[in-house]
Amino acid sequence: MTTVTTDHPAGGELQIARRMPGAGQQDPDALQLMTDVNQFMMVYKFGLAEINTKITILAEELAHRGRGNPIEHVSPRLKSLSSLTAKARRLNCPLTFDDLRARIRDIAGIRIVCSFVSDVYTVADMLTRQPDVNLVVRKDYIAEPKVNGYRSLHLIVEIPVFMSDRVVAVPVEVQLRTVAMDFWASLEHKIYYKHDPEVPAELRAELIEAAEDAARLDQRMERLHREIHGPRR
């Protein structure tokens, strides 16, 4: 028998028992709980699909206008149940649907990697100007990098999802960054993971310096692009 830790609408943490084949029927309460969990996660899946569609439309429209596609690639992700419960514990968030919905705003997330810094702000502006996209939180770690050198533009937006019986405002975390920022963040994560929980001070200093190198590269490449092609229109 394996167990999955999750939450229940009535509150409290439960262990859902999954019986192996041939061991008899599942507990009806566990089956209902899994159904409730799937329905809870479903709206985030739909919200993510809505945002992904909007970004695809923006990219194709900009490319059709002849200014080139500013988006290099897009990576949507939905938190797994284990990742969600782990974050809830770190935040001391009760494992109930209402608390998870209210306090954890990045259950659905999408990363947009752009060619240049100006593209990051252009795409973010185009997305948040749409009337059905409600900007909730904006954190600009490009203008004000984190102390470890991390750079990215973070948005929490709410997008309406039209269900059969209701409309749900679904929060989605949108991260926008350049290729250089994404390269640095990906490798920084791997380095930190290897040295978890403590990274040597000299290595932290080198990582900050590498982030500054990446920022200078962004500036240089955008300047070269502008000199060759002129400003984006």
Coordinates of C-alpha atoms in Angstrom, one line a residue:
M1 CA 0.0 0.0 0.0
T2 CA 1.3 3.4 -0.9
T3 CA 0.1 6.7 0.5
V4 CA -0.2 10.2 -0.8
T5 CA -0.3 13.2 1.5
T6 CA -2.9 15.8 0.6
D7 CA -5.6 18.1 2.0
H8 CA -9.3 17.9 2.5
P9 CA -12.0 20.6 2.0
A10 CA -13.1 20.2 5.6
G11 CA -9.5 20.9 6.8
G12 CA -6.8 18.8 8.2
E13 CA -4.1 16.6 6.6
L14 CA -5.1 13.1 5.4
Q15 CA -3.3 10.1 4.1
I16 CA -4.9 8.7 1.0
A17 CA -4.4 4.9 0.8
R18 CA -4.0 3.5 -2.7
R19 CA -4.4 -0.3 -2.6
M20 CA -2.4 -2.4 -4.9
P21 CA -4.3 -4.4 -7.5
G22 CA -6.0 -7.5 -6.0
A23 CA -6.1 -6.1 -2.5
G24 CA -9.8 -5.2 -2.6
Q25 CA -11.7 -2.0 -3.3
Q26 CA -10.4 1.5 -2.4
D27 CA -11.8 3.4 0.5
P28 CA -14.8 5.5 -0.8
D29 CA -13.6 8.5 1.2
A30 CA -10.2 8.3 -0.3
L31 CA -11.7 8.1 -3.8
Q32 CA -13.8 11.2 -3.1
L33 CA -10.8 13.0 -1.7
M34 CA -8.8 12.3 -4.9
T35 CA -11.7 13.5 -7.0
D36 CA -11.8 16.7 -4.9
V37 CA -8.0 17.2 -5.3
N38 CA -8.2 16.7 -9.1
Q39 CA -11.0 19.2 -9.4
F40 CA -9.0 21.7 -7.3
M41 CA -6.0 21.3 -9.6
M42 CA -8.1 21.3 -12.8
V43 CA -8.9 25.0 -12.7
Y44 CA -5.2 25.9 -12.4
K45 CA -4.5 23.6 -15.4
F46 CA -7.2 25.5 -17.4
G47 CA -5.8 28.9 -16.3
L48 CA -2.4 27.9 -17.4
A49 CA -3.8 26.9 -20.8
E50 CA -5.5 30.3 -21.1
I51 CA -2.3 32.2 -20.5
N52 CA -0.3 29.9 -22.8
T53 CA -2.8 30.6 -25.6
K54 CA -2.6 34.3 -25.1
I55 CA 1.2 34.2 -25.2
T56 CA 1.1 32.1 -28.4
I57 CA -1.2 34.6 -30.0
L58 CA 1.0 37.6 -29.0
A59 CA 4.1 35.9 -30.4
E60 CA 2.5 35.0 -33.7
E61 CA 1.0 38.5 -34.1
L62 CA 4.4 40.2 -33.4
A63 CA 6.1 38.0 -35.9
H64 CA 3.4 38.7 -38.5
R65 CA 3.9 42.4 -38.0
G66 CA 7.5 42.0 -39.1
R67 CA 9.3 42.9 -35.9
G68 CA 10.4 39.3 -35.2
N69 CA 9.2 37.0 -32.5
P70 CA 10.5 38.4 -29.2
I71 CA 9.8 35.1 -27.4
E72 CA 12.4 32.4 -27.6
H73 CA 10.5 29.8 -25.7
V74 CA 7.8 29.3 -23.2
S75 CA 7.7 26.7 -20.3
P76 CA 4.4 26.2 -18.5
R77 CA 4.3 24.2 -15.3
L78 CA 1.8 23.0 -12.8
K79 CA 2.9 22.2 -9.2
S80 CA 2.8 18.6 -8.3
L81 CA 0.8 17.6 -5.3
S82 CA 4.0 16.8 -3.3
S83 CA 5.6 20.2 -4.3
L84 CA 2.4 22.0 -3.3
T85 CA 2.2 20.4 0.1
A86 CA 5.9 20.9 0.7
K87 CA 5.5 24.6 0.0
A88 CA 2.5 24.8 2.2
R89 CA 4.5 23.4 5.1
R90 CA 7.3 25.9 4.6
L91 CA 4.7 28.7 4.7
N92 CA 2.9 27.1 7.7
C93 CA -0.2 27.1 5.5
P94 CA -3.0 24.8 6.6
L95 CA -3.6 22.0 4.1
T96 CA -7.1 23.0 3.2
F97 CA -8.3 24.0 -0.3
D98 CA -9.3 27.5 0.9
D99 CA -6.0 28.2 2.5
L100 CA -4.0 26.8 -0.4
R101 CA -6.0 28.9 -2.9
A102 CA -5.6 32.1 -0.9
R103 CA -2.0 31.8 0.2
I104 CA -0.1 30.0 -2.6
R105 CA -0.3 32.0 -5.8
D106 CA 2.1 30.1 -8.0
I107 CA 0.4 26.7 -8.2
A108 CA 0.2 27.5 -12.0
G109 CA 3.2 29.1 -13.5
I110 CA 4.7 29.9 -16.9
R111 CA 8.2 31.1 -17.8
I112 CA 8.6 33.3 -20.9
V113 CA 12.2 33.6 -22.2
C114 CA 12.7 36.6 -24.5
S115 CA 15.5 37.7 -26.7
F116 CA 16.2 41.1 -25.1
V117 CA 15.4 43.0 -21.9
S118 CA 13.2 45.4 -23.9
D119 CA 11.2 42.4 -25.1
V120 CA 10.6 41.3 -21.6
Y121 CA 8.8 44.6 -20.8
T122 CA 7.0 44.6 -24.2
V123 CA 5.5 41.2 -23.7
A124 CA 4.6 41.9 -20.1
D125 CA 2.9 45.1 -21.1
M126 CA 1.0 43.5 -23.9
L127 CA -0.2 40.7 -21.7
T128 CA -1.3 42.8 -18.7
R129 CA -3.1 45.3 -20.9
Q130 CA -5.6 42.7 -22.0
P131 CA -9.0 43.4 -20.3
D132 CA -9.4 39.9 -18.9
V133 CA -5.9 39.7 -17.4
N134 CA -5.9 41.2 -13.9
L135 CA -2.4 42.2 -12.6
V136 CA -2.2 41.3 -8.9
V137 CA 1.5 41.5 -8.1
R138 CA 4.6 42.8 -10.0
K139 CA 8.1 42.2 -8.8
D140 CA 10.9 43.6 -11.0
Y141 CA 14.1 41.7 -10.3
I142 CA 15.6 43.1 -13.4
A143 CA 15.5 46.7 -12.2
E144 CA 16.3 45.6 -8.7
P145 CA 18.1 42.2 -8.8
K146 CA 18.0 39.9 -5.8
V147 CA 21.0 39.8 -3.5
N148 CA 22.3 36.6 -5.1
G149 CA 22.2 38.2 -8.6
Y150 CA 18.9 36.7 -9.8
R151 CA 17.2 38.8 -12.5
S152 CA 13.7 38.3 -13.8
L153 CA 10.3 40.0 -14.0
H154 CA 7.7 38.3 -11.9
L155 CA 4.0 38.8 -12.3
I156 CA 1.0 37.3 -10.6
V157 CA -2.0 37.7 -12.8
E158 CA -5.5 36.4 -12.5
I159 CA -7.3 35.0 -15.6
P160 CA -11.0 34.0 -15.7
V161 CA -11.7 30.4 -16.4
F162 CA -15.3 29.7 -17.5
M163 CA -16.5 26.4 -16.0
S164 CA -19.9 24.8 -16.7
D165 CA -21.4 26.3 -13.6
R166 CA -19.2 29.3 -12.6
V167 CA -16.4 31.6 -13.5
V168 CA -13.1 31.1 -11.5
A169 CA -10.4 33.8 -11.3
V170 CA -7.3 31.7 -11.5
P171 CA -3.9 33.1 -10.3
V172 CA -0.9 32.3 -12.6
E173 CA 2.7 33.3 -11.9
V174 CA 4.4 34.6 -15.0
Q175 CA 8.2 34.9 -15.1
L176 CA 9.8 36.8 -17.9
R177 CA 13.5 36.8 -18.5
T178 CA 16.1 36.9 -21.2
V179 CA 18.1 34.0 -22.5
A180 CA 21.1 35.1 -20.5
M181 CA 19.1 35.4 -17.3
D182 CA 17.5 32.0 -17.9
F183 CA 20.9 30.4 -18.5
W184 CA 22.3 31.9 -15.3
A185 CA 19.2 31.0 -13.2
S186 CA 19.2 27.4 -14.5
L187 CA 22.9 26.8 -13.6
E188 CA 22.7 28.7 -10.4
H189 CA 19.9 26.3 -9.3
K190 CA 22.0 23.3 -10.1
I191 CA 25.0 24.7 -8.2
Y192 CA 22.9 25.5 -5.2
Y193 CA 21.3 22.1 -5.3
K194 CA 24.7 20.4 -5.3
H195 CA 25.9 22.4 -2.3
D196 CA 22.6 22.3 -0.4
P197 CA 22.0 23.7 2.2
E198 CA 25.0 26.0 2.4
V199 CA 26.9 27.5 -0.6
P200 CA 30.5 28.7 0.2
A201 CA 30.9 32.4 0.4
E202 CA 33.5 32.6 -2.4
L203 CA 31.1 30.6 -4.7
R204 CA 28.2 33.0 -3.9
A205 CA 30.5 35.9 -4.9
E206 CA 31.4 34.3 -8.2
L207 CA 27.7 33.6 -8.9
I208 CA 26.9 37.3 -8.3
E209 CA 29.7 38.3 -10.6
A210 CA 28.5 35.8 -13.3
A211 CA 25.0 37.4 -13.0
E212 CA 26.5 40.8 -13.6
D213 CA 28.4 39.4 -16.6
A214 CA 25.1 38.1 -18.0
A215 CA 23.5 41.5 -17.6
R216 CA 26.3 43.2 -19.4
L217 CA 26.0 40.6 -22.2
D218 CA 22.3 41.4 -22.4
Q219 CA 23.0 45.1 -22.8
R220 CA 25.7 44.5 -25.4
M221 CA 23.7 42.1 -27.6
E222 CA 20.7 44.4 -27.5
R223 CA 22.9 47.4 -28.5
L224 CA 24.3 45.4 -31.4
H225 CA 20.9 44.3 -32.5
R226 CA 19.6 47.9 -32.5
E227 CA 22.7 49.1 -34.4
I228 CA 22.1 46.5 -37.1
H229 CA 18.4 46.4 -37.3
G230 CA 17.3 49.7 -35.8
P231 CA 14.8 50.0 -32.8
R232 CA 12.0 47.5 -32.6
R233 CA 8.7 48.9 -33.8

